[in-house]
Tab-separated table of C-alpha atoms in Angstrom:
chain	number	residue	atom	x	y	z
A	1	GLY	CA	72.363	-29.404	38.031
A	2	ALA	CA	75.119	-31.470	36.499
A	3	GLY	CA	75.601	-29.112	33.587
A	4	VAL	CA	74.446	-25.847	32.036
A	5	SER	CA	70.978	-26.223	30.735
A	6	GLN	CA	69.528	-24.047	28.026
A	7	SER	CA	65.963	-23.912	26.706
A	8	PRO	CA	64.481	-24.114	24.279
A	9	SER	CA	67.072	-25.969	22.241
A	10	ASN	CA	65.460	-24.638	19.015
A	11	LYS	CA	63.263	-21.654	18.478
A	12	VAL	CA	61.655	-20.473	15.247
A	13	THR	CA	59.966	-17.128	15.426
A	14	GLU	CA	58.450	-14.594	13.071
A	15	LYS	CA	60.188	-11.371	12.491
A	16	GLY	CA	58.966	-8.697	14.867
A	17	LYS	CA	58.115	-11.114	17.697
A	18	ASP	CA	59.771	-11.131	21.066
A	19	VAL	CA	61.680	-14.238	22.318
A	20	GLU	CA	63.007	-15.331	25.669
A	21	LEU	CA	65.910	-17.718	26.012
A	22	ARG	CA	66.631	-19.348	29.274
A	23	CYS	CA	69.932	-20.482	30.932
A	24	ASP	CA	70.126	-22.610	34.030
A	25	PRO	CA	73.792	-22.625	35.197
A	26	ILE	CA	75.626	-25.192	37.257
A	27	SER	CA	74.649	-24.967	40.897
A	28	GLY	CA	77.011	-22.752	42.832
A	29	HIS	CA	78.470	-21.052	39.788
A	30	THR	CA	78.316	-17.312	40.437
A	31	ALA	CA	79.508	-16.115	37.040
A	32	LEU	CA	77.294	-16.482	33.983
A	33	TYR	CA	78.023	-15.486	30.399
A	34	TRP	CA	75.986	-15.213	27.195
A	35	TYR	CA	77.579	-15.568	23.764
A	36	ARG	CA	76.212	-15.614	20.276
A	37	GLN	CA	77.532	-17.842	17.509
A	38	SER	CA	76.591	-16.992	13.954
A	39	LEU	CA	78.016	-17.805	10.518
A	40	GLY	CA	79.310	-14.417	9.677
A	41	GLN	CA	80.454	-13.262	13.116
A	42	GLY	CA	81.867	-16.338	14.892
A	43	LEU	CA	81.555	-16.368	18.621
A	44	GLU	CA	80.620	-13.062	20.179
A	45	PHE	CA	80.413	-12.044	23.811
A	46	LEU	CA	77.055	-10.543	24.797
A	47	ILE	CA	76.845	-10.063	28.559
A	48	TYR	CA	78.375	-11.235	31.756
A	49	PHE	CA	76.726	-11.675	35.193
A	50	GLN	CA	78.420	-11.860	38.543
A	51	GLY	CA	75.628	-12.909	40.897
A	52	ASN	CA	72.553	-10.982	39.793
A	53	SER	CA	74.411	-7.868	38.550
A	54	ALA	CA	75.853	-7.391	35.038
A	55	PRO	CA	79.202	-5.636	35.245
A	56	ASP	CA	79.665	-5.998	31.525
A	57	LYS	CA	76.952	-5.728	28.964
A	58	SER	CA	79.093	-4.245	26.318
A	59	GLY	CA	78.393	-7.043	23.702
A	60	LEU	CA	74.613	-6.580	23.523
A	61	PRO	CA	74.132	-5.524	19.923
A	62	SER	CA	71.158	-3.151	20.363
A	63	ASP	CA	68.662	-2.053	22.871
A	64	ARG	CA	66.405	-4.821	21.613
A	65	PHE	CA	68.527	-7.174	23.599
A	66	SER	CA	68.307	-7.475	27.402
A	67	ALA	CA	69.171	-9.998	29.985
A	68	GLU	CA	68.503	-10.560	33.651
A	69	ARG	CA	69.498	-13.029	36.303
A	70	THR	CA	67.512	-13.781	39.408
A	71	GLY	CA	68.479	-15.535	42.644
A	72	GLY	CA	72.016	-15.761	41.441
A	73	SER	CA	70.903	-18.661	39.278
A	74	VAL	CA	68.627	-18.731	36.208
A	75	SER	CA	69.172	-16.088	33.503
A	76	THR	CA	66.888	-15.042	30.682
A	77	LEU	CA	67.998	-13.341	27.516
A	78	THR	CA	65.214	-11.405	25.819
A	79	ILE	CA	65.219	-10.217	22.285
A	80	GLN	CA	62.405	-7.805	21.368
A	81	ARG	CA	61.131	-7.191	17.871
A	82	THR	CA	63.339	-9.943	16.412
A	83	GLN	CA	65.077	-9.386	13.067
A	84	GLN	CA	66.488	-11.915	10.680
A	85	GLU	CA	70.040	-10.966	11.575
A	86	ASP	CA	69.264	-12.155	15.100
A	87	SER	CA	69.270	-15.742	13.732
A	88	ALA	CA	72.122	-17.522	15.565
A	89	VAL	CA	72.958	-20.008	18.222
A	90	TYR	CA	72.885	-18.392	21.642
A	91	LEU	CA	75.252	-20.003	24.168
A	92	CYS	CA	75.268	-19.677	27.871
A	93	ALA	CA	78.218	-20.532	30.161
A	94	SER	CA	78.858	-20.508	33.820
A	95	SER	CA	81.888	-20.608	36.101
A	96	LEU	CA	82.680	-20.673	39.814
A	97	GLY	CA	83.691	-17.025	39.616
A	98	PRO	CA	85.289	-14.442	37.434
A	99	ASP	CA	88.753	-14.873	38.854
A	100	ARG	CA	89.046	-18.564	38.476
A	101	GLY	CA	91.031	-18.587	35.251
A	102	GLY	CA	88.003	-18.815	33.022
A	103	GLY	CA	87.544	-22.233	31.473
A	104	TYR	CA	83.855	-22.201	32.148
A	105	THR	CA	81.176	-24.793	31.206
A	106	PHE	CA	78.962	-24.128	28.217
A	107	GLY	CA	75.376	-25.221	27.588
A	108	SER	CA	74.316	-26.818	24.294
A	109	GLY	CA	72.817	-23.565	23.110
A	110	THR	CA	69.492	-22.310	21.752
A	111	ARG	CA	69.270	-22.174	17.961
A	112	LEU	CA	67.148	-19.190	17.040
A	113	THR	CA	65.748	-18.837	13.569
A	114	VAL	CA	63.848	-15.682	12.637
A	115	VAL	CA	61.684	-16.062	9.564
B	1	ALA	CA	92.054	-5.012	23.313
B	2	GLN	CA	92.670	-8.701	23.102
B	3	SER	CA	92.398	-10.728	19.931
B	4	VAL	CA	92.923	-14.273	18.694
B	5	THR	CA	93.760	-15.424	15.181
B	6	GLN	CA	93.443	-19.022	14.073
B	7	LEU	CA	95.206	-19.839	10.822
B	8	GLY	CA	93.159	-22.000	8.558
B	9	SER	CA	89.407	-22.208	8.839
B	10	HIS	CA	89.489	-25.783	7.588
B	11	VAL	CA	92.086	-28.518	8.094
B	12	SER	CA	92.028	-32.023	6.648
B	13	VAL	CA	94.122	-34.768	8.153
B	14	SER	CA	94.375	-38.484	7.626
B	15	GLU	CA	93.522	-40.832	10.490
B	16	GLY	CA	96.658	-41.499	12.424
B	17	ALA	CA	98.450	-38.411	11.200
B	18	LEU	CA	99.508	-35.376	13.323
B	19	VAL	CA	96.903	-32.760	14.077
B	20	LEU	CA	98.251	-29.184	14.290
B	21	LEU	CA	95.948	-26.229	14.812
B	22	ARG	CA	97.472	-22.821	14.939
B	23	CYS	CA	96.504	-19.962	17.284
B	24	ASN	CA	98.137	-16.607	17.839
B	25	TYR	CA	96.931	-14.081	20.344
B	26	SER	CA	97.331	-10.497	21.206
B	27	SER	CA	97.105	-9.401	24.864
B	28	SER	CA	98.468	-6.461	26.827
B	29	VAL	CA	98.665	-8.640	29.990
B	30	PRO	CA	99.901	-12.184	30.573
B	31	PRO	CA	97.126	-14.124	28.996
B	32	TYR	CA	94.962	-17.001	30.084
B	33	LEU	CA	94.478	-19.183	26.923
B	34	PHE	CA	92.025	-21.888	26.084
B	35	TRP	CA	91.131	-24.421	23.476
B	36	TYR	CA	87.613	-25.534	23.143
B	37	VAL	CA	86.081	-28.190	20.812
B	38	GLN	CA	82.537	-28.113	19.438
B	39	TYR	CA	80.890	-31.248	18.005
B	40	PRO	CA	77.898	-30.750	15.671
B	41	ASN	CA	74.790	-29.344	17.396
B	42	GLN	CA	76.611	-29.230	20.755
B	43	GLY	CA	78.036	-26.534	22.991
B	44	LEU	CA	81.717	-25.924	23.546
B	45	GLN	CA	83.787	-28.341	25.573
B	46	LEU	CA	87.049	-27.302	27.225
B	47	LEU	CA	90.021	-29.187	25.854
B	48	LEU	CA	92.765	-27.491	27.863
B	49	LYS	CA	93.804	-24.181	29.324
B	50	TYR	CA	96.946	-22.208	30.093
B	51	THR	CA	96.956	-20.015	33.233
B	52	SER	CA	100.631	-19.116	33.625
B	53	ALA	CA	101.812	-22.377	35.081
B	54	ALA	CA	103.599	-24.982	32.812
B	55	THR	CA	103.953	-23.789	29.287
B	56	LEU	CA	103.134	-27.222	27.880
B	57	VAL	CA	99.605	-28.044	28.711
B	58	LYS	CA	97.986	-31.450	28.335
B	59	GLY	CA	94.227	-31.782	27.850
B	60	ILE	CA	91.670	-34.347	27.220
B	61	ASN	CA	91.475	-36.769	24.286
B	62	GLY	CA	95.238	-36.731	23.826
B	63	PHE	CA	95.512	-33.058	22.870
B	64	GLU	CA	98.212	-30.763	24.140
B	65	ALA	CA	99.197	-27.139	23.531
B	66	GLU	CA	102.384	-25.089	24.132
B	67	PHE	CA	102.374	-21.520	25.181
B	68	LYS	CA	105.190	-19.594	23.502
B	69	LYS	CA	105.350	-15.999	24.766
B	70	SER	CA	108.063	-14.926	22.231
B	71	GLU	CA	105.796	-16.069	19.368
B	72	THR	CA	102.475	-15.131	21.058
B	73	SER	CA	101.280	-18.563	20.088
B	74	PHE	CA	99.310	-21.336	21.617
B	75	HIS	CA	99.157	-24.030	18.993
B	76	LEU	CA	97.165	-27.249	19.576
B	77	THR	CA	98.515	-30.664	18.619
B	78	LYS	CA	97.616	-34.295	18.778
B	79	PRO	CA	100.114	-36.961	17.616
B	80	SER	CA	97.574	-39.279	15.982
B	81	ALA	CA	94.224	-38.208	14.673
B	82	HIS	CA	91.093	-40.355	15.264
B	83	MET	CA	87.847	-40.168	13.344
B	84	SER	CA	86.208	-38.903	16.471
B	85	ASP	CA	88.405	-35.753	16.410
B	86	ALA	CA	86.382	-34.391	13.540
B	87	ALA	CA	84.836	-31.201	14.989
B	88	GLU	CA	85.437	-27.479	15.165
B	89	TYR	CA	88.111	-26.130	17.475
B	90	PHE	CA	88.232	-22.688	18.974
B	91	CYS	CA	91.152	-20.898	20.565
B	92	ALA	CA	90.283	-18.148	23.140
B	93	VAL	CA	91.942	-15.612	25.357
B	94	SER	CA	90.491	-14.527	28.672
B	95	ASP	CA	90.156	-10.916	29.680
B	96	GLN	CA	91.062	-11.003	33.362
B	97	ALA	CA	90.178	-7.373	33.775
B	98	ALA	CA	86.723	-7.892	32.539
B	99	GLY	CA	85.268	-10.884	34.495
B	100	ASN	CA	87.225	-13.329	32.398
B	101	LYS	CA	85.088	-12.936	29.345
B	102	LEU	CA	86.543	-14.820	26.468
B	103	THR	CA	87.497	-13.488	23.036
B	104	PHE	CA	87.462	-16.376	20.483
B	105	GLY	CA	89.332	-16.975	17.300
B	106	GLY	CA	87.300	-17.750	14.164
B	107	GLY	CA	87.508	-21.509	14.585
B	108	THR	CA	89.118	-24.314	12.668
B	109	ARG	CA	87.001	-27.169	11.337
B	110	VAL	CA	88.918	-30.440	11.305
B	111	LEU	CA	88.012	-33.169	8.828
B	112	VAL	CA	89.592	-36.611	9.438
B	113	LYS	CA	89.959	-38.900	6.396
B	114	PRO	CA	90.026	-42.665	6.809
């Protein structure tokens, strides 16, 4: 596609429920990144994919968080048993590759609210 | 570990005045540095990047930034602010040893007064 597409744009969920956030990167972009933006923590790195593998998942805050990428394209970030502190905007970005000087393209994000 | 510090979480400028946003970084290797802008309810848009070529980098919307190794700084400037520049600005450093993941500063919110 022309840009990085994220869905849903907004999600309200009850504490304890599982949620799935989707990212559709720019066609041909092999690298994909997930970040979280919250009021108290700023922008935090979560996980990075190169193709379908995740060389760096060091930013996932707990084992309730997982992500996968299939076909070298769409990625899904799953949060199990959501907690109120998971409320944030989840941003996805993609780039041509990890060695292209960064500067990748971000999606508009999914705003997650846990009530 | 890399880090980025942005001085001032909020900056207020008058329309037509100089915009100066400060960014200092820490990196054990020659850095790649970036400025992003975020408008309300939108994602991050790349303004400009430094990747070890010219130290003065020109970006979109009239912004530019200068890489100063001796000061470990990458300050963002625009000679004349427009109302449309009201947004939040993030400085970031890229970790080339880790898939180019970005470490962001805390952000600076710019308010432009008419």
